[in-house]
Amino acid sequence: AASDLAFALANSGFYKEAEKLLQECLATRRKLLGPTDPLVLMSLEGLAVTLQNQGDLKRAESCLREVLATRRQIFSPSAPGVAAATENLASVLQDEDDGPEAEKLYREALAIDTKTFGSSGYETAITMNDLADLLVDLERYPEAESYARQSDAVFARLFGQDHAYSVISSDRLALILAHENKFAEADALETATVAHAAKVFGDQNATMAKYFGHFGLIKEDEGQLGPARDLLKRAYSLAQRSESGGARANAALWWGGFLMHRRQYAEALP
């Protein structure tokens, strides 16, 4: 019950309160069940996520290294639980800007997932997406494109195009293509992605701010400033309905940056 409340608090953004409960739950479970019990590892993973969301990356890394070491001790090296723990640790290391170590771990997780679920498995596609994100951070766009294309094809086959996973994956691929100056393909893909996203979320839903914003950035990079302006302004407007401070901040940055770059200071955000 305490752990359920902690996860509910974390999902609502009350990270400090969630952290306190998870630490109490972890201490109790360690004492009663021992350090290798699955419930102890679950508490460690939940605490790590809460710490990561607060930017306390070193403590999150410590929790996840313990989880990974324990699962490697208990399970075979190719067990799905090992892959999940490996990928979770890679995510924190990516946030810490430790690209080489994060890449090594993502590739280890991908190898396990591919062996366990096949190259067209859902879990494999998730890991390929995460690896693609890291490769974008490292500005290795051709490699990122390859993994993004593979995962996008898997999600489309499993769920169809009108599904949140497929929308997120296609959006990522379009942005990668734009980084590579493949604007014709990026533009066509993001046009389709926005249409599918509108079916999934509703075209007036605040979630659409992300997709209108990304499409606007692609148009801006293409030099199509009129469409870029309309899309970024729409993204900013929709984002004001979002409960996510990050979504509102991103949309404000995109729209304000567009205006400032065009020296349209009167409309630029404060």
Short mmCIF file of C-alpha atoms in Angstrom, two decimals:
data_model
loop_
_atom_site.label_atom_id
_atom_site.label_comp_id
_atom_site.label_asym_id
_atom_site.label_seq_id
_atom_site.Cartn_x
_atom_site.Cartn_y
_atom_site.Cartn_z
CA ALA A 1 0.00 0.00 0.00
CA ALA A 2 2.82 2.40 0.86
CA SER A 3 4.60 1.65 -2.39
CA ASP A 4 1.38 2.16 -4.37
CA LEU A 5 0.91 5.55 -2.71
CA ALA A 6 4.54 6.45 -3.45
CA PHE A 7 4.14 5.62 -7.15
CA ALA A 8 0.90 7.61 -7.28
CA LEU A 9 2.68 10.61 -5.73
CA ALA A 10 5.55 10.30 -8.19
CA ASN A 11 3.15 10.09 -11.13
CA SER A 12 1.54 13.31 -9.90
CA GLY A 13 4.89 15.09 -9.65
CA PHE A 14 5.24 14.96 -5.85
CA TYR A 15 8.73 13.54 -6.04
CA LYS A 16 10.04 14.49 -2.60
CA GLU A 17 7.04 12.90 -0.89
CA ALA A 18 7.35 9.83 -3.10
CA GLU A 19 11.07 9.58 -2.37
CA LYS A 20 10.49 9.58 1.39
CA LEU A 21 7.87 6.83 1.18
CA LEU A 22 9.96 4.71 -1.18
CA GLN A 23 12.98 4.94 1.10
CA GLU A 24 10.87 3.82 4.05
CA CYS A 25 9.38 0.99 2.01
CA LEU A 26 12.82 -0.08 0.77
CA ALA A 27 14.26 -0.18 4.30
CA THR A 28 11.35 -2.30 5.54
CA ARG A 29 11.54 -4.72 2.64
CA ARG A 30 15.32 -5.12 2.97
CA LYS A 31 14.90 -5.99 6.63
CA LEU A 32 12.03 -8.45 6.15
CA LEU A 33 12.82 -10.01 2.77
CA GLY A 34 16.57 -9.66 2.20
CA PRO A 35 18.50 -7.71 -0.43
CA THR A 36 17.71 -9.93 -3.43
CA ASP A 37 13.94 -10.16 -3.14
CA PRO A 38 12.03 -8.91 -6.24
CA LEU A 39 10.05 -6.46 -4.10
CA VAL A 40 13.29 -4.91 -2.86
CA LEU A 41 14.51 -4.52 -6.42
CA MET A 42 11.15 -3.00 -7.40
CA SER A 43 11.49 -0.45 -4.60
CA LEU A 44 15.03 0.39 -5.74
CA GLU A 45 13.84 0.90 -9.32
CA GLY A 46 10.97 3.12 -8.20
CA LEU A 47 13.31 5.17 -6.02
CA ALA A 48 15.75 5.50 -8.92
CA VAL A 49 13.04 6.85 -11.24
CA THR A 50 11.96 9.35 -8.60
CA LEU A 51 15.53 10.50 -8.06
CA GLN A 52 16.15 10.74 -11.81
CA ASN A 53 13.07 12.92 -12.21
CA GLN A 54 14.50 15.26 -9.56
CA GLY A 55 17.89 15.38 -11.28
CA ASP A 56 19.59 13.44 -8.47
CA LEU A 57 21.40 11.29 -11.01
CA LYS A 58 24.26 9.92 -8.92
CA ARG A 59 21.92 8.44 -6.34
CA ALA A 60 19.65 7.11 -9.10
CA GLU A 61 22.70 5.50 -10.74
CA SER A 62 23.69 3.88 -7.44
CA CYS A 63 20.22 2.33 -7.03
CA LEU A 64 20.20 0.98 -10.57
CA ARG A 65 23.73 -0.42 -10.36
CA GLU A 66 22.59 -2.42 -7.32
CA VAL A 67 19.52 -3.68 -9.21
CA LEU A 68 21.61 -4.71 -12.22
CA ALA A 69 24.28 -6.44 -10.11
CA THR A 70 21.62 -8.36 -8.19
CA ARG A 71 19.75 -9.46 -11.29
CA ARG A 72 22.97 -10.59 -12.93
CA GLN A 73 23.65 -12.62 -9.79
CA ILE A 74 20.20 -14.23 -9.71
CA PHE A 75 19.33 -14.67 -13.39
CA SER A 76 21.14 -15.76 -16.52
CA PRO A 77 22.99 -12.95 -18.38
CA SER A 78 20.39 -13.04 -21.16
CA ALA A 79 17.29 -12.79 -18.95
CA PRO A 80 14.77 -10.04 -19.85
CA GLY A 81 15.04 -8.66 -16.31
CA VAL A 82 18.76 -8.12 -16.85
CA ALA A 83 18.04 -6.30 -20.12
CA ALA A 84 15.51 -4.00 -18.44
CA ALA A 85 17.90 -3.16 -15.58
CA THR A 86 20.71 -2.56 -18.08
CA GLU A 87 18.58 -0.17 -20.12
CA ASN A 88 17.37 1.71 -17.05
CA LEU A 89 20.96 2.30 -15.96
CA ALA A 90 21.88 3.40 -19.48
CA SER A 91 19.11 6.02 -19.34
CA VAL A 92 20.54 7.58 -16.19
CA LEU A 93 24.07 7.54 -17.61
CA GLN A 94 22.74 9.24 -20.74
CA ASP A 95 21.28 11.98 -18.54
CA GLU A 96 24.71 12.27 -16.90
CA ASP A 97 26.26 12.81 -20.37
CA ASP A 98 28.23 9.58 -20.13
CA GLY A 99 27.58 8.68 -23.75
CA PRO A 100 30.15 5.89 -24.19
CA GLU A 101 29.02 3.91 -21.13
CA ALA A 102 25.35 4.51 -21.91
CA GLU A 103 25.85 3.28 -25.48
CA LYS A 104 27.64 0.15 -24.25
CA LEU A 105 24.74 -0.68 -21.94
CA TYR A 106 22.03 0.07 -24.52
CA ARG A 107 23.76 -2.27 -26.95
CA GLU A 108 23.99 -4.98 -24.28
CA ALA A 109 20.26 -4.60 -23.60
CA LEU A 110 19.49 -4.65 -27.32
CA ALA A 111 21.45 -7.87 -27.79
CA ILE A 112 19.47 -9.56 -25.00
CA ASP A 113 16.14 -8.28 -26.30
CA THR A 114 16.92 -9.39 -29.85
CA LYS A 115 17.88 -12.86 -28.64
CA THR A 116 14.79 -13.14 -26.41
CA PHE A 117 12.07 -11.43 -28.43
CA GLY A 118 13.49 -11.31 -31.96
CA SER A 119 14.38 -8.30 -34.07
CA SER A 120 10.69 -7.42 -34.54
CA GLY A 121 9.65 -7.69 -30.90
CA TYR A 122 8.05 -4.81 -29.00
CA GLU A 123 10.75 -4.81 -26.30
CA THR A 124 13.46 -4.79 -28.97
CA ALA A 125 11.85 -1.81 -30.69
CA ILE A 126 11.72 0.14 -27.41
CA THR A 127 15.45 -0.42 -26.87
CA MET A 128 16.24 0.55 -30.46
CA ASN A 129 14.32 3.78 -29.91
CA ASP A 130 16.29 4.57 -26.78
CA LEU A 131 19.57 3.81 -28.53
CA ALA A 132 18.52 6.05 -31.42
CA ASP A 133 17.89 8.90 -28.95
CA LEU A 134 21.37 8.50 -27.51
CA LEU A 135 22.95 8.46 -30.98
CA VAL A 136 21.13 11.71 -31.77
CA ASP A 137 22.65 13.22 -28.62
CA LEU A 138 26.04 12.04 -29.92
CA GLU A 139 25.25 13.56 -33.35
CA ARG A 140 25.64 10.17 -35.05
CA TYR A 141 22.58 10.66 -37.20
CA PRO A 142 22.97 7.90 -39.84
CA GLU A 143 23.21 5.26 -37.09
CA ALA A 144 20.29 6.85 -35.25
CA GLU A 145 18.24 6.81 -38.45
CA SER A 146 18.88 3.09 -38.97
CA TYR A 147 17.59 2.16 -35.50
CA ALA A 148 14.71 4.62 -35.71
CA ARG A 149 13.58 3.15 -39.04
CA GLN A 150 13.66 -0.38 -37.64
CA SER A 151 11.68 0.51 -34.53
CA ASP A 152 9.19 2.57 -36.52
CA ALA A 153 8.49 -0.40 -38.77
CA VAL A 154 7.96 -2.68 -35.76
CA PHE A 155 5.48 -0.32 -34.09
CA ALA A 156 3.56 0.19 -37.34
CA ARG A 157 3.28 -3.58 -37.81
CA LEU A 158 2.27 -4.27 -34.19
CA PHE A 159 -0.11 -1.38 -33.58
CA GLY A 160 -0.86 0.36 -36.88
CA GLN A 161 -0.10 4.02 -37.57
CA ASP A 162 -2.91 5.42 -35.41
CA HIS A 163 -1.30 4.49 -32.11
CA ALA A 164 0.71 6.51 -29.61
CA TYR A 165 3.83 4.33 -29.92
CA SER A 166 3.81 4.63 -33.71
CA VAL A 167 3.27 8.39 -33.55
CA ILE A 168 6.16 8.89 -31.11
CA SER A 169 8.44 6.69 -33.21
CA SER A 170 7.59 8.39 -36.53
CA ASP A 171 8.06 11.82 -34.97
CA ARG A 172 11.52 10.82 -33.76
CA LEU A 173 12.48 9.50 -37.20
CA ALA A 174 11.30 12.71 -38.91
CA LEU A 175 13.46 14.84 -36.62
CA ILE A 176 16.48 12.64 -37.30
CA LEU A 177 15.93 12.97 -41.05
CA ALA A 178 15.76 16.75 -40.66
CA HIS A 179 19.11 16.68 -38.82
CA GLU A 180 20.51 14.96 -41.90
CA ASN A 181 18.99 17.62 -44.19
CA LYS A 182 16.67 15.01 -45.72
CA PHE A 183 13.90 17.58 -45.66
CA ALA A 184 11.59 16.15 -48.33
CA GLU A 185 11.27 12.84 -46.48
CA ALA A 186 11.18 14.49 -43.05
CA ASP A 187 8.41 16.86 -44.18
CA ALA A 188 6.30 14.06 -45.69
CA LEU A 189 6.75 11.83 -42.64
CA GLU A 190 5.92 14.58 -40.13
CA THR A 191 2.85 15.57 -42.16
CA ALA A 192 1.60 12.01 -41.79
CA THR A 193 2.68 11.87 -38.13
CA VAL A 194 0.71 14.99 -37.22
CA ALA A 195 -2.39 13.55 -38.92
CA HIS A 196 -2.05 10.25 -37.03
CA ALA A 197 -1.38 12.08 -33.76
CA ALA A 198 -4.57 14.11 -34.22
CA LYS A 199 -6.52 10.85 -34.53
CA VAL A 200 -4.89 9.41 -31.44
CA PHE A 201 -5.00 12.46 -29.16
CA GLY A 202 -7.47 14.87 -30.81
CA ASP A 203 -6.22 17.90 -32.73
CA GLN A 204 -7.03 20.29 -29.87
CA ASN A 205 -5.37 18.17 -27.19
CA ALA A 206 -2.39 19.75 -25.44
CA THR A 207 -0.29 16.72 -26.41
CA MET A 208 -0.44 17.96 -30.01
CA ALA A 209 1.80 20.91 -29.06
CA LYS A 210 4.80 18.60 -29.29
CA TYR A 211 3.98 17.44 -32.81
CA PHE A 212 3.02 20.85 -34.18
CA GLY A 213 6.18 22.22 -32.59
CA HIS A 214 8.43 19.59 -34.10
CA PHE A 215 6.82 20.09 -37.50
CA GLY A 216 7.37 23.83 -37.15
CA LEU A 217 11.05 23.29 -36.37
CA ILE A 218 11.43 21.11 -39.47
CA LYS A 219 9.73 23.78 -41.59
CA GLU A 220 11.95 26.47 -40.09
CA ASP A 221 15.08 24.46 -40.91
CA GLU A 222 13.76 24.04 -44.46
CA GLY A 223 13.38 27.80 -44.76
CA GLN A 224 9.56 27.61 -45.02
CA LEU A 225 9.05 30.40 -42.53
CA GLY A 226 5.32 31.03 -43.09
CA PRO A 227 4.25 27.45 -42.27
CA ALA A 228 6.87 27.31 -39.51
CA ARG A 229 5.42 30.41 -37.87
CA ASP A 230 1.85 29.04 -37.97
CA LEU A 231 2.87 25.66 -36.56
CA LEU A 232 5.04 27.04 -33.76
CA LYS A 233 2.40 29.59 -32.76
CA ARG A 234 -0.21 26.84 -32.66
CA ALA A 235 2.09 24.65 -30.59
CA TYR A 236 2.59 27.47 -28.09
CA SER A 237 -1.15 28.08 -27.84
CA LEU A 238 -1.96 24.40 -27.25
CA ALA A 239 0.85 23.97 -24.74
CA GLN A 240 -0.76 26.51 -22.42
CA ARG A 241 -3.40 23.86 -21.66
CA SER A 242 -0.80 21.28 -20.69
CA GLU A 243 -0.24 20.24 -17.08
CA SER A 244 3.41 19.61 -17.95
CA GLY A 245 5.72 22.52 -17.20
CA GLY A 246 8.27 20.99 -19.53
CA ALA A 247 5.81 20.96 -22.45
CA ARG A 248 4.92 24.62 -21.86
CA ALA A 249 8.59 25.58 -21.58
CA ASN A 250 9.54 23.79 -24.80
CA ALA A 251 6.74 25.40 -26.79
CA ALA A 252 7.65 28.82 -25.41
CA LEU A 253 11.30 28.27 -26.33
CA TRP A 254 10.42 27.24 -29.89
CA TRP A 255 7.97 30.08 -30.52
CA GLY A 256 10.01 32.73 -28.75
CA GLY A 257 13.19 31.59 -30.48
CA PHE A 258 11.52 31.80 -33.88
CA LEU A 259 10.35 35.35 -33.22
CA MET A 260 13.68 36.50 -31.80
CA HIS A 261 15.59 35.08 -34.74
CA ARG A 262 13.29 37.01 -37.06
CA ARG A 263 13.71 40.14 -34.87
CA GLN A 264 9.98 40.23 -34.20
CA TYR A 265 10.55 41.48 -30.69
CA ALA A 266 7.08 42.89 -30.17
CA GLU A 267 5.59 39.40 -30.30
CA ALA A 268 8.47 37.58 -28.65
CA LEU A 269 7.79 36.07 -25.27
CA PRO A 270 9.11 37.78 -22.16
#
